[in-house]
């Protein structure tokens, strides 16, 4: 299997733990998250699972700064993320994918991946408008890296195609690739293999495992496919109705009566 | 075209870019190169053949194209609606008059003028339009899409109020005369210069100023749209939340694009003023803003070519109808009752907007681009 390409120089790739402490999110009377705490160890895959409506996506939105927590804190290493704008959090090295695709359909795959390089590039209106050589050099350098990442996720042949023309599973791969293009320290994957064919599932799962093993990126994974969760995850947090009801290694969680009850309902 | 498609296939692979010499011969083989060449020769030669009416119409379209490119970056590429484009056109046009004009008395108004060199006044007018956009940008950064459109409506009303009432600056209802541009001692006014047995008046001379301004404005915008800012702008338009999560400072980008688009409007305003030779406040009203929106919708949202095509369509249509009103059915000469050319053209481009939205979502520019698009994969080899 291909190994993940090492990131270019100039990126801060020191790993740090992502610590979620007592996070509560309320929307006008509805408590979507209620005092949730967990820690993502550096370089591990941490799965967040739970039935529909458990608060998994809300949790992601808090981590990436899209929602603001009503109470509680999120730290990356020693930096507090709570209250920061999404682009600032992205600038600290937190990348995410979306449950429903968030790709511009007409842009080429290469352009979509280059968008992931936004935080690592500098060219502004004046440099690109006047076509300064610095902008052209920067674009070329990052395009090289984009090609490497495209190869890594198996999409090097699709670089010039509009993202919207690819099959659904491959579009999800493009999103994963775009997040990888940010050279993140923490990668948040929201149902990365939902809607994929068996072949694409295998490939995505191996990409995820490879990212952790060779790049040492911490990964937070929301996924319904328990087989994949159990295979990939080092630790699991289980949410139900916004509360953390269990946590631990995959094996521990699988046998936890509270988890079984949340998924299958209470015994009569 | 067949050879270009055949060549496109191997270039999709990540082969290193061929040397500059090869890409030059490649370019020679492309029919597009010749189309561009012929078009530029035609454009350069037009002042020798066309009369003043058509040159003015063409200049008017060039100015509109510059303004439309700016609006297309804001509305088409970033998804931020603006109804206030006419305001920034007015800022550009009037700033030029005030900065370049001499203090004088006109129609009972004592007009203030700074008497700066006209080229400097033109540049400062563009910067002032940008500054006016900058003043509004805290609002432009925070509001999205249609909400910004509603907020910018206010600019039109504020602008009209100022234009009619700040008499010592704007000349009030009657407007004020526009000092002719002069560059390196050459004045673009109505003193006739005979070039190759053709008398050159202001329209002929300004034609080249307009061409250069439009070309530079278009190239700059294309660079922005195809580069890093363009990708960020499209991301804000398509998936605002995702754009933020990808590291794009959404509010700052919205504000930046708003300022840039105001500067384009300012440049368009300066050029319009030079062509009209008189600025009048009525012109910079809501209808003008709507016309610019019609241009980018008809031409094609989000692209430079779309803005240019749309601007020429919308601004030349009334002129064409006026010119040929005798020979067209249903359209009568202005002032004779019946359907005036101005009205007829408004109906026509109203219909064009509906037709484009229904049948041609990419705009008129899509029709022209459909062919050259085949050669697009080659770009990967050039990079």
mmCIF file of C-alpha atoms in Angstrom, chain B residues 102-270:
data_model
loop_
_atom_site.group_PDB
_atom_site.id
_atom_site.type_symbol
_atom_site.label_atom_id
_atom_site.label_comp_id
_atom_site.label_asym_id
_atom_site.label_seq_id
_atom_site.Cartn_x
_atom_site.Cartn_y
_atom_site.Cartn_z
ATOM 1 C CA UNK B 102 -11.233 74.084 -11.655
ATOM 2 C CA UNK B 103 -13.357 76.093 -9.253
ATOM 3 C CA UNK B 104 -15.940 77.908 -11.330
ATOM 4 C CA UNK B 105 -19.507 79.111 -11.435
ATOM 5 C CA UNK B 106 -21.918 77.083 -13.532
ATOM 6 C CA UNK B 107 -25.714 77.462 -13.689
ATOM 7 C CA UNK B 108 -25.661 79.612 -10.578
ATOM 8 C CA UNK B 109 -23.680 77.078 -8.554
ATOM 9 C CA UNK B 110 -20.252 77.963 -7.261
ATOM 10 C CA UNK B 111 -18.451 74.705 -8.052
ATOM 11 C CA UNK B 112 -15.469 73.552 -6.029
ATOM 12 C CA UNK B 113 -12.604 71.988 -7.935
ATOM 13 C CA UNK B 114 -9.097 71.069 -6.914
ATOM 14 C CA UNK B 115 -7.562 71.401 -10.353
ATOM 15 C CA UNK B 116 -5.290 68.364 -10.002
ATOM 16 C CA UNK B 117 -3.639 66.822 -13.068
ATOM 17 C CA UNK B 118 -6.359 64.756 -14.716
ATOM 18 C CA UNK B 119 -4.471 61.448 -14.724
ATOM 19 C CA UNK B 120 -3.880 61.831 -10.985
ATOM 20 C CA UNK B 121 -7.527 62.752 -10.481
ATOM 21 C CA UNK B 122 -8.587 59.599 -12.343
ATOM 22 C CA UNK B 123 -6.432 57.384 -10.126
ATOM 23 C CA UNK B 124 -7.547 59.162 -6.950
ATOM 24 C CA UNK B 125 -11.189 58.858 -8.031
ATOM 25 C CA UNK B 126 -10.809 55.085 -8.308
ATOM 26 C CA UNK B 127 -9.152 54.970 -4.888
ATOM 27 C CA UNK B 128 -11.903 57.160 -3.430
ATOM 28 C CA UNK B 129 -14.546 54.785 -4.760
ATOM 29 C CA UNK B 130 -12.579 51.995 -3.074
ATOM 30 C CA UNK B 131 -12.486 54.015 0.131
ATOM 31 C CA UNK B 132 -16.249 54.535 -0.048
ATOM 32 C CA UNK B 133 -16.561 50.758 -0.408
ATOM 33 C CA UNK B 134 -14.211 50.411 2.538
ATOM 34 C CA UNK B 135 -16.443 52.596 4.702
ATOM 35 C CA UNK B 136 -19.353 50.315 3.873
ATOM 36 C CA UNK B 137 -17.309 47.122 4.160
ATOM 37 C CA UNK B 138 -17.983 46.399 7.847
ATOM 38 C CA UNK B 139 -21.590 45.965 6.755
ATOM 39 C CA UNK B 140 -20.632 44.180 3.543
ATOM 40 C CA UNK B 141 -18.500 41.718 5.515
ATOM 41 C CA UNK B 142 -21.259 40.774 7.914
ATOM 42 C CA UNK B 143 -24.272 40.487 5.639
ATOM 43 C CA UNK B 144 -24.689 37.646 3.233
ATOM 44 C CA UNK B 145 -26.275 37.360 -0.184
ATOM 45 C CA UNK B 146 -29.669 39.009 -0.548
ATOM 46 C CA UNK B 147 -29.408 40.777 2.830
ATOM 47 C CA UNK B 148 -26.466 42.757 1.545
ATOM 48 C CA UNK B 149 -28.562 43.615 -1.519
ATOM 49 C CA UNK B 150 -31.185 45.209 0.709
ATOM 50 C CA UNK B 151 -28.591 47.093 2.755
ATOM 51 C CA UNK B 152 -26.888 48.453 -0.363
ATOM 52 C CA UNK B 153 -30.218 49.835 -1.587
ATOM 53 C CA UNK B 154 -29.705 52.494 1.077
ATOM 54 C CA UNK B 155 -26.552 53.625 -0.718
ATOM 55 C CA UNK B 156 -28.572 54.527 -3.796
ATOM 56 C CA UNK B 157 -30.886 56.791 -1.824
ATOM 57 C CA UNK B 158 -28.051 58.379 0.139
ATOM 58 C CA UNK B 159 -26.119 58.867 -3.088
ATOM 59 C CA UNK B 160 -29.035 60.479 -4.918
ATOM 60 C CA UNK B 161 -29.678 62.799 -1.996
ATOM 61 C CA UNK B 162 -26.068 63.954 -1.914
ATOM 62 C CA UNK B 163 -25.823 64.330 -5.688
ATOM 63 C CA UNK B 164 -28.887 66.562 -5.855
ATOM 64 C CA UNK B 165 -28.143 68.624 -2.762
ATOM 65 C CA UNK B 166 -24.390 69.044 -2.415
ATOM 66 C CA UNK B 167 -24.545 71.697 -5.127
ATOM 67 C CA UNK B 168 -21.082 73.133 -4.674
ATOM 68 C CA UNK B 169 -19.519 69.731 -5.310
ATOM 69 C CA UNK B 170 -21.880 68.043 -7.730
ATOM 70 C CA UNK B 171 -23.554 70.942 -9.484
ATOM 71 C CA UNK B 172 -26.957 69.748 -8.268
ATOM 72 C CA UNK B 173 -29.662 68.819 -10.738
ATOM 73 C CA UNK B 174 -27.754 70.005 -13.788
ATOM 74 C CA UNK B 175 -24.601 68.136 -12.899
ATOM 75 C CA UNK B 176 -21.194 69.428 -13.826
ATOM 76 C CA UNK B 177 -18.894 69.421 -16.820
ATOM 77 C CA UNK B 178 -16.152 66.802 -16.970
ATOM 78 C CA UNK B 179 -12.631 68.074 -17.602
ATOM 79 C CA UNK B 180 -11.061 66.121 -20.476
ATOM 80 C CA UNK B 181 -8.357 63.629 -19.610
ATOM 81 C CA UNK B 182 -4.810 64.524 -20.531
ATOM 82 C CA UNK B 183 -1.919 62.099 -20.421
ATOM 83 C CA UNK B 184 1.730 63.006 -21.045
ATOM 84 C CA UNK B 185 0.697 66.319 -22.528
ATOM 85 C CA UNK B 186 -1.843 64.724 -24.864
ATOM 86 C CA UNK B 187 -5.404 65.829 -24.233
ATOM 87 C CA UNK B 188 -8.363 63.586 -25.009
ATOM 88 C CA UNK B 189 -10.726 66.397 -25.954
ATOM 89 C CA UNK B 190 -12.555 67.527 -29.056
ATOM 90 C CA UNK B 191 -9.661 69.370 -30.669
ATOM 91 C CA UNK B 192 -9.241 67.485 -33.893
ATOM 92 C CA UNK B 193 -6.073 65.598 -34.624
ATOM 93 C CA UNK B 194 -5.850 64.064 -38.076
ATOM 94 C CA UNK B 195 -4.498 60.522 -38.061
ATOM 95 C CA UNK B 196 -4.179 58.806 -41.461
ATOM 96 C CA UNK B 197 -6.636 61.272 -42.994
ATOM 97 C CA UNK B 198 -9.212 60.535 -40.280
ATOM 98 C CA UNK B 199 -10.054 63.404 -37.942
ATOM 99 C CA UNK B 200 -9.754 62.198 -34.354
ATOM 100 C CA UNK B 201 -12.152 63.799 -31.883
ATOM 101 C CA UNK B 202 -12.599 62.899 -28.232
ATOM 102 C CA UNK B 203 -14.416 59.613 -28.960
ATOM 103 C CA UNK B 204 -11.684 58.351 -31.258
ATOM 104 C CA UNK B 205 -8.970 59.210 -28.767
ATOM 105 C CA UNK B 206 -10.832 57.929 -25.735
ATOM 106 C CA UNK B 207 -11.492 54.682 -27.569
ATOM 107 C CA UNK B 208 -7.904 53.626 -26.943
ATOM 108 C CA UNK B 209 -8.019 54.718 -23.312
ATOM 109 C CA UNK B 210 -11.164 52.621 -22.927
ATOM 110 C CA UNK B 211 -9.567 49.597 -24.591
ATOM 111 C CA UNK B 212 -6.492 49.750 -22.366
ATOM 112 C CA UNK B 213 -8.558 50.274 -19.222
ATOM 113 C CA UNK B 214 -10.891 47.386 -20.070
ATOM 114 C CA UNK B 215 -8.027 45.071 -20.965
ATOM 115 C CA UNK B 216 -6.145 45.778 -17.738
ATOM 116 C CA UNK B 217 -9.306 45.519 -15.643
ATOM 117 C CA UNK B 218 -10.216 42.207 -17.281
ATOM 118 C CA UNK B 219 -6.733 40.716 -16.887
ATOM 119 C CA UNK B 220 -6.538 41.743 -13.249
ATOM 120 C CA UNK B 221 -9.955 40.263 -12.517
ATOM 121 C CA UNK B 222 -9.109 37.042 -14.320
ATOM 122 C CA UNK B 223 -5.938 36.676 -12.294
ATOM 123 C CA UNK B 224 -7.878 37.185 -9.080
ATOM 124 C CA UNK B 225 -10.685 34.804 -10.059
ATOM 125 C CA UNK B 226 -8.357 32.006 -11.144
ATOM 126 C CA UNK B 227 -6.015 32.360 -8.223
ATOM 127 C CA UNK B 228 -6.212 31.832 -4.505
ATOM 128 C CA UNK B 229 -8.691 34.669 -3.791
ATOM 129 C CA UNK B 230 -11.023 33.408 -6.519
ATOM 130 C CA UNK B 231 -11.152 29.936 -5.009
ATOM 131 C CA UNK B 232 -11.885 31.420 -1.611
ATOM 132 C CA UNK B 233 -14.621 33.633 -3.088
ATOM 133 C CA UNK B 234 -16.282 30.709 -4.849
ATOM 134 C CA UNK B 235 -16.086 28.693 -1.650
ATOM 135 C CA UNK B 236 -17.890 31.482 0.216
ATOM 136 C CA UNK B 237 -20.577 31.526 -2.472
ATOM 137 C CA UNK B 238 -21.057 27.756 -2.643
ATOM 138 C CA UNK B 239 -20.556 26.673 0.978
ATOM 139 C CA UNK B 240 -20.088 29.546 3.373
ATOM 140 C CA UNK B 241 -19.599 27.383 6.458
ATOM 141 C CA UNK B 242 -17.202 25.045 4.703
ATOM 142 C CA UNK B 243 -15.208 28.048 3.475
ATOM 143 C CA UNK B 244 -14.655 29.204 7.058
ATOM 144 C CA UNK B 245 -13.691 25.729 8.164
ATOM 145 C CA UNK B 246 -11.176 25.532 5.303
ATOM 146 C CA UNK B 247 -9.435 28.581 6.760
ATOM 147 C CA UNK B 248 -11.006 31.344 4.665
ATOM 148 C CA UNK B 249 -11.743 34.436 6.784
ATOM 149 C CA UNK B 250 -15.236 34.876 5.372
ATOM 150 C CA UNK B 251 -16.020 38.382 6.636
ATOM 151 C CA UNK B 252 -12.641 39.757 5.621
ATOM 152 C CA UNK B 253 -12.957 38.299 2.131
ATOM 153 C CA UNK B 254 -16.467 39.645 1.664
ATOM 154 C CA UNK B 255 -15.263 43.082 2.710
ATOM 155 C CA UNK B 256 -12.207 42.858 0.461
ATOM 156 C CA UNK B 257 -14.211 41.862 -2.588
ATOM 157 C CA UNK B 258 -16.669 44.645 -1.874
ATOM 158 C CA UNK B 259 -13.858 47.221 -1.876
ATOM 159 C CA UNK B 260 -12.390 45.760 -5.072
ATOM 160 C CA UNK B 261 -15.750 45.809 -6.803
ATOM 161 C CA UNK B 262 -16.262 49.447 -5.707
ATOM 162 C CA UNK B 263 -12.943 50.352 -7.294
ATOM 163 C CA UNK B 264 -14.017 48.739 -10.548
ATOM 164 C CA UNK B 265 -17.235 50.741 -10.367
ATOM 165 C CA UNK B 266 -15.188 53.869 -9.702
ATOM 166 C CA UNK B 267 -13.056 53.274 -12.787
ATOM 167 C CA UNK B 268 -16.179 52.660 -14.851
ATOM 168 C CA UNK B 269 -17.591 55.913 -13.466
ATOM 169 C CA UNK B 270 -14.504 57.902 -14.474
#
